[in-house]
mmCIF file of C-alpha atoms in Angstrom:
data_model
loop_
_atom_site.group_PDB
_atom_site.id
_atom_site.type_symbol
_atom_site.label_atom_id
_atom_site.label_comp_id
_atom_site.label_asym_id
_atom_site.label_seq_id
_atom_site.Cartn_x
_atom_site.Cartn_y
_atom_site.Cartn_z
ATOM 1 C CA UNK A 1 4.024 20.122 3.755
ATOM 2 C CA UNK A 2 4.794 23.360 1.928
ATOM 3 C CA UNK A 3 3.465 24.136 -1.379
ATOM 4 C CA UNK A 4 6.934 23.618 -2.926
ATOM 5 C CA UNK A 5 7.041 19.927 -1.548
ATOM 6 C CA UNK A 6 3.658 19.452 -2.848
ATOM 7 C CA UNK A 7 5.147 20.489 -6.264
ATOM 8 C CA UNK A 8 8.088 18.871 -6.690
ATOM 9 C CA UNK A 9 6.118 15.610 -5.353
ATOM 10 C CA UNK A 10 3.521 16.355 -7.993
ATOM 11 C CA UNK A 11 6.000 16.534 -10.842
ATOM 12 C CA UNK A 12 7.722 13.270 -9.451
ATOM 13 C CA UNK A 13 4.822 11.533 -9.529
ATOM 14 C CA UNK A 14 3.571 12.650 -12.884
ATOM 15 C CA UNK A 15 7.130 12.074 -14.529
ATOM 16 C CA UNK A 16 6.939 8.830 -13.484
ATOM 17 C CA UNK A 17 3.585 7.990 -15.221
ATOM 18 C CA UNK A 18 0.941 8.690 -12.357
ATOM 19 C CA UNK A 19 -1.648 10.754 -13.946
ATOM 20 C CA UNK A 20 -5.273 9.666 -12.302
ATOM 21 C CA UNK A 21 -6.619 12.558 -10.927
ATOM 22 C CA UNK A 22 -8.339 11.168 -7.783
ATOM 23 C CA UNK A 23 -4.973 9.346 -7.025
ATOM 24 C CA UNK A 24 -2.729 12.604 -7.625
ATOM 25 C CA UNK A 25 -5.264 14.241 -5.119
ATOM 26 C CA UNK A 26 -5.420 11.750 -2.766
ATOM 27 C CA UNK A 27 -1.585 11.892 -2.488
ATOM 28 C CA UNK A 28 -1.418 15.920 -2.061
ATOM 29 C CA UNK A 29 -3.874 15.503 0.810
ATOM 30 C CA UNK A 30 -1.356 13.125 2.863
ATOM 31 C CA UNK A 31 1.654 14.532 4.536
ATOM 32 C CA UNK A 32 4.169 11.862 3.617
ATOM 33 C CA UNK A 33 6.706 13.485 6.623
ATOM 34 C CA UNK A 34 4.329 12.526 9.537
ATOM 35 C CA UNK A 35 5.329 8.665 8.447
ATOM 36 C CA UNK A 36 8.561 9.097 8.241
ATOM 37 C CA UNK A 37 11.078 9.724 11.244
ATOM 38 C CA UNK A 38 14.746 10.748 12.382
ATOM 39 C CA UNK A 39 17.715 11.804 10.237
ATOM 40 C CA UNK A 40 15.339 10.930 7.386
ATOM 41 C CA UNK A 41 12.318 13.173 7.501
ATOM 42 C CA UNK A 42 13.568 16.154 5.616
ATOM 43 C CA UNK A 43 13.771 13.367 2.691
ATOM 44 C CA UNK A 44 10.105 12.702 2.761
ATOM 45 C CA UNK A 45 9.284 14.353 -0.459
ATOM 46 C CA UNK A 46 12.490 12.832 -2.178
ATOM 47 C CA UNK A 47 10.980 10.300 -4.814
ATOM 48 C CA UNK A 48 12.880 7.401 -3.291
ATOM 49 C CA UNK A 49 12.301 4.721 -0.472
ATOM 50 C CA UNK A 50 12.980 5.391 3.247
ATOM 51 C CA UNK A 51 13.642 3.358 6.042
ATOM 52 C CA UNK A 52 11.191 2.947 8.942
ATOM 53 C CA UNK A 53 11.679 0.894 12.194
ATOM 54 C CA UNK A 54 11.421 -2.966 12.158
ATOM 55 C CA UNK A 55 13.475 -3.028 9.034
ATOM 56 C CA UNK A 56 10.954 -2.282 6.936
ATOM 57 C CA UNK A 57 10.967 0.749 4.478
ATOM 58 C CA UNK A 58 8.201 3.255 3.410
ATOM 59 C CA UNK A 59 8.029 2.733 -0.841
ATOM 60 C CA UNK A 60 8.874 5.685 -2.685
ATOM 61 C CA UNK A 61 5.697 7.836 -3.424
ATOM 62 C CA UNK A 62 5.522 7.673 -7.380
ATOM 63 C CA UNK A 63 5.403 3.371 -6.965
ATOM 64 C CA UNK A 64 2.458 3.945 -4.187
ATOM 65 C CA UNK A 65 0.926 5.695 -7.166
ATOM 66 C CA UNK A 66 1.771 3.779 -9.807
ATOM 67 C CA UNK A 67 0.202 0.258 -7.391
ATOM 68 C CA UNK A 68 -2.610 2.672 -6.251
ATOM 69 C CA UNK A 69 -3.587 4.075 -9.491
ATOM 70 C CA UNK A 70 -3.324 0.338 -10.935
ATOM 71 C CA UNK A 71 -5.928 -0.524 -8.533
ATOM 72 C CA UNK A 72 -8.763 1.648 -10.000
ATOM 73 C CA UNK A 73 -10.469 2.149 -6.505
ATOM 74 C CA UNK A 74 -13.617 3.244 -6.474
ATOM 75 C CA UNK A 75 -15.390 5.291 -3.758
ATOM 76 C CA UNK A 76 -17.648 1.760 -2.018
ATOM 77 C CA UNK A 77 -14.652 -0.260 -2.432
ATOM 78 C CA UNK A 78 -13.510 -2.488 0.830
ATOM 79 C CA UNK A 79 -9.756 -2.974 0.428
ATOM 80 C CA UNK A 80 -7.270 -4.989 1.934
ATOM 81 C CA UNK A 81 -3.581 -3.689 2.535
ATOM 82 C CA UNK A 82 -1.006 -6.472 3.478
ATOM 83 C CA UNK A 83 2.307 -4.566 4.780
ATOM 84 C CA UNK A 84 0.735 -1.245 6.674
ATOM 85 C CA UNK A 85 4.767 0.030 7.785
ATOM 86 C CA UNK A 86 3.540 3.576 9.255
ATOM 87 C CA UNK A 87 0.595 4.081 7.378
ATOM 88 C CA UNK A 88 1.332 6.004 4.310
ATOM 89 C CA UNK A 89 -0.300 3.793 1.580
ATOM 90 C CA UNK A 90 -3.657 3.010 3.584
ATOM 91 C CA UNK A 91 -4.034 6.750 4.776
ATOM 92 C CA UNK A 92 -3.642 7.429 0.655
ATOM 93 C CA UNK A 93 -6.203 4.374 -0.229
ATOM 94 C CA UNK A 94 -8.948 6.061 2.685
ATOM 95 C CA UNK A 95 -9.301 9.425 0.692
ATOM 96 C CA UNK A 96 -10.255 6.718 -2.353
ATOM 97 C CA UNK A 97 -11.950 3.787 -0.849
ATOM 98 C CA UNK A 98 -15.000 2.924 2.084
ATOM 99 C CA UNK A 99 -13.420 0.987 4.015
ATOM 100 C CA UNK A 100 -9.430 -0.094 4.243
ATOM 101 C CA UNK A 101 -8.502 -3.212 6.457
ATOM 102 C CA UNK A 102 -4.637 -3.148 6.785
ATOM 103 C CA UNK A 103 -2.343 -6.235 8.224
ATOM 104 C CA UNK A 104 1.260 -5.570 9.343
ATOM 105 C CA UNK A 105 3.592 -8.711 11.233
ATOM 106 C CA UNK A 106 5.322 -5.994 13.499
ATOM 107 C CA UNK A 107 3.194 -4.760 16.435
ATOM 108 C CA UNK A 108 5.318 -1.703 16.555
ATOM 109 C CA UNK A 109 4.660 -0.435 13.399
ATOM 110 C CA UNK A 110 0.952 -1.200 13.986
ATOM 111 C CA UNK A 111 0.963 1.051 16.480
ATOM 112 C CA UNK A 112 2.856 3.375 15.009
ATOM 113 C CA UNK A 113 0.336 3.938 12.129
ATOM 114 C CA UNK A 114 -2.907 3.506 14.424
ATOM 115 C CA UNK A 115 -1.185 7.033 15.819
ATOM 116 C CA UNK A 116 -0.437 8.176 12.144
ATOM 117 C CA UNK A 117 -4.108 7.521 11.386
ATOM 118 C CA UNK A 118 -5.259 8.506 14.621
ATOM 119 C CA UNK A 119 -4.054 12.154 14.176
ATOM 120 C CA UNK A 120 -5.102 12.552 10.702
ATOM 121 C CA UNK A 121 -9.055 11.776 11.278
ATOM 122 C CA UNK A 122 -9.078 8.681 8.957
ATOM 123 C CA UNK A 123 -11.727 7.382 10.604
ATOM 124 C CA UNK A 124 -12.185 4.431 8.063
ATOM 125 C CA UNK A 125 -8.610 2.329 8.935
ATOM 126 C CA UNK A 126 -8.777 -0.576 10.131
ATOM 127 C CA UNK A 127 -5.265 -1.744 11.568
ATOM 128 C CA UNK A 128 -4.199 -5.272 12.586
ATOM 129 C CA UNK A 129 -1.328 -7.087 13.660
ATOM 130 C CA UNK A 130 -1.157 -9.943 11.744
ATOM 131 C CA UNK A 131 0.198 -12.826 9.550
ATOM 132 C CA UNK A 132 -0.963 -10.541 6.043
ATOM 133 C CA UNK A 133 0.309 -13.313 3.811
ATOM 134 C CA UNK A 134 -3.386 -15.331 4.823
ATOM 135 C CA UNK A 135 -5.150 -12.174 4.626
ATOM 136 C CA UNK A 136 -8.110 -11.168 6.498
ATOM 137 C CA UNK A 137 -10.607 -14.195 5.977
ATOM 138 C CA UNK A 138 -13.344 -12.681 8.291
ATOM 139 C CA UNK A 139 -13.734 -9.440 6.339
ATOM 140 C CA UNK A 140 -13.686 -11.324 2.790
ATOM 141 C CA UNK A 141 -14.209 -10.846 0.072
ATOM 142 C CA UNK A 142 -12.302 -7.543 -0.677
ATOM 143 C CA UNK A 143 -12.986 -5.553 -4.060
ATOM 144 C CA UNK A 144 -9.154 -4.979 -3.964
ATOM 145 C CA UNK A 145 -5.639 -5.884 -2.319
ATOM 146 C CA UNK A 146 -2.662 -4.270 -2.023
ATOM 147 C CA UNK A 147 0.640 -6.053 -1.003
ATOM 148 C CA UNK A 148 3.444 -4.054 -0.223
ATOM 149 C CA UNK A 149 6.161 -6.712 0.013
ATOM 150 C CA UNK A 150 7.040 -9.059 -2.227
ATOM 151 C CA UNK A 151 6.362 -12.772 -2.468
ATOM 152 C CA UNK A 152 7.960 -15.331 -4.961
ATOM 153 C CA UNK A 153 4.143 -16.553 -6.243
ATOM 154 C CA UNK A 154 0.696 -14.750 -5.651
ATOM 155 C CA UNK A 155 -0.792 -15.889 -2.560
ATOM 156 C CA UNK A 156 -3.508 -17.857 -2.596
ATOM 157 C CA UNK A 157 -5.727 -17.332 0.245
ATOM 158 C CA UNK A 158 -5.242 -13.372 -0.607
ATOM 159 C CA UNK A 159 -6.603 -14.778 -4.391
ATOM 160 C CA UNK A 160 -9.418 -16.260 -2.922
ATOM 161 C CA UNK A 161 -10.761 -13.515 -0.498
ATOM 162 C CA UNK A 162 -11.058 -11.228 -3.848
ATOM 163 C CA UNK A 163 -14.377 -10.989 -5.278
ATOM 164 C CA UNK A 164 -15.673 -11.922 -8.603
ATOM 165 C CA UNK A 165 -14.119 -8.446 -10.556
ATOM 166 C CA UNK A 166 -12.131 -7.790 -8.096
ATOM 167 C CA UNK A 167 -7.925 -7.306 -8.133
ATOM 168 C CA UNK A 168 -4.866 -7.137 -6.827
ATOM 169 C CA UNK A 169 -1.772 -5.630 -6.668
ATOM 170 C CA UNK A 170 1.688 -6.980 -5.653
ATOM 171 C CA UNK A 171 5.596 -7.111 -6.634
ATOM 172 C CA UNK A 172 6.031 -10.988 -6.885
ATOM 173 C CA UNK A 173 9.455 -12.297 -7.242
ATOM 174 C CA UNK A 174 12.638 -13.825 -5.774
ATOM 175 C CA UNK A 175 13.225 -11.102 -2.418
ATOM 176 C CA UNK A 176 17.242 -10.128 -3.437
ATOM 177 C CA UNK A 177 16.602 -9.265 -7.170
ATOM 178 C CA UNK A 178 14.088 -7.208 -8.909
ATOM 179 C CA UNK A 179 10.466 -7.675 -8.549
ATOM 180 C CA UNK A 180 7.692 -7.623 -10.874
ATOM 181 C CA UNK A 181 4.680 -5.831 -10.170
ATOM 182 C CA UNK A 182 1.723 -7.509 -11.448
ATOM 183 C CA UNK A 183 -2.243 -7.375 -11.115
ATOM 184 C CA UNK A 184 -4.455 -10.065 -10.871
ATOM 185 C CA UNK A 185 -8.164 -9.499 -11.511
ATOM 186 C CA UNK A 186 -10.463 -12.322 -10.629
ATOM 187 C CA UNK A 187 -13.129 -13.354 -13.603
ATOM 188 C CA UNK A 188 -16.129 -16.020 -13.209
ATOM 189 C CA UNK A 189 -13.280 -18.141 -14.806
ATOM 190 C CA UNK A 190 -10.760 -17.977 -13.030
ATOM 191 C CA UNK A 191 -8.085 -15.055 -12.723
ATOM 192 C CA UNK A 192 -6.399 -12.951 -15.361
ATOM 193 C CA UNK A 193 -2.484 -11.712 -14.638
ATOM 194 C CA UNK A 194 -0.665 -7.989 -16.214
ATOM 195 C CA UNK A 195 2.923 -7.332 -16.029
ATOM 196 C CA UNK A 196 3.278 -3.421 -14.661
ATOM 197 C CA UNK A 197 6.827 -3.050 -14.548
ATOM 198 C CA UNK A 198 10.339 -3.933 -12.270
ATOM 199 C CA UNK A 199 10.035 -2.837 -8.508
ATOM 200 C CA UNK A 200 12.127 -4.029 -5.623
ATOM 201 C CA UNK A 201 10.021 -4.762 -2.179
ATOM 202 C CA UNK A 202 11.320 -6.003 0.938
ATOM 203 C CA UNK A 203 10.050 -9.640 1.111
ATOM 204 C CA UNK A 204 6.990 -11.107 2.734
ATOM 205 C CA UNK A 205 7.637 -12.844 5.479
ATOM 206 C CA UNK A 206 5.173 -14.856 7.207
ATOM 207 C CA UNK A 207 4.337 -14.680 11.129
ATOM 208 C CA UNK A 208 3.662 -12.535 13.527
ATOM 209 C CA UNK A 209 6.696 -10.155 15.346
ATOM 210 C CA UNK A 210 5.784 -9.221 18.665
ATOM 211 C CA UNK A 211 7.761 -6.428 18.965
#
């Protein structure tokens, strides 16, 4: 990553409303080309999505900021990532949080980022090939989630592995149009919802793909 990538991604991501600090550093420190491959890579500091293998796609870096800086992570958080794809958004949430668990249906790609991770040092990933849409019961509860595909209603066992003042992040909405991104925060009463704006996710799909 050359200092002129690490400009232009800057400016992207600031144009586009992404102005925490810790987030904006967290983001310089990770090499967004090492998770994305072939005829694609010299587009890894383009501000637009990519695809990666399994069908998937790696979001475009200014809505990982705009989800990550939503979150508000603090530095003893535990979070939760549903939808790891190569690793890009959990190595960017391990330079904020403690600890990151992160659940991915393709095997492959699980892989894949467990060698993305591997070679960076992030030491505090956690990756597992899994169903992500039931989340990670034996870890709960999480101070924050991430989901990084898009269902058409907030899943509820991810809502009730948050803790009390904890929340979540996650494009909700019908897979072929427009999402909305949205954050749930959980309250001694119950949960509290904010609109953040239109996104488009691939969808999440339950199961497990052994590939």
């Amino acid at each position: 990553m050359t200092p002129e990538d690490t400009m232009r991604l800057q400016l992207a991501l600031r144009s586009r409303g992404v102005t925490d600090a810790r987030v904006l550093t967290a983001m310089e420190r990770v090499d967004r080309s090492r998770f994305v491959t072939g005829t694609f890579a010299p587009r890894a500091f383009d501000d637009v999505p990519l695809p990666i293998p399994g069908g998937q796609t790696i979001s475009q870096p200014s809505v990982v900021g705009l989800m990550t800086q939503a979150l508000d992570i603090q530095p003893r958080d535990k979070v939760l990532e549903v939808g790891t794809g190569t690793g890009y958004q959990a190595a960017i949430l391990s330079h904020l949080a403690r600890r990151v668990y992160t659940v991915e249906r393709h095997r492959a790609l699980t892989r894949i980022a467990q060698a993305n991770h591997q070679a960076l040092g992030l030491s505090n990933i956690t990756q597992i090939t899994g169903d992500g849409s039931f989340g990670l019961p034996e870890q709960a509860p999480f101070d924050r989630i991430l989901v990084t595909a898009a269902a058409e209603d907030t899943p509820g066992p991810l809502l009730a592995q948050l803790r009390i003042g904890g929340s979540m992040v996650l494009p909700v909405g019908v897979s072929d149009h427009v999402q909305t991104l949205i954050k749930v925060t959980r309250t001694d009463g119950g949960y509290e919802y904010d609109e953040l704006g239109p996104v488009r996710f691939v969808p999440l799909v339950e199961g497990v793909e052994h590939d």
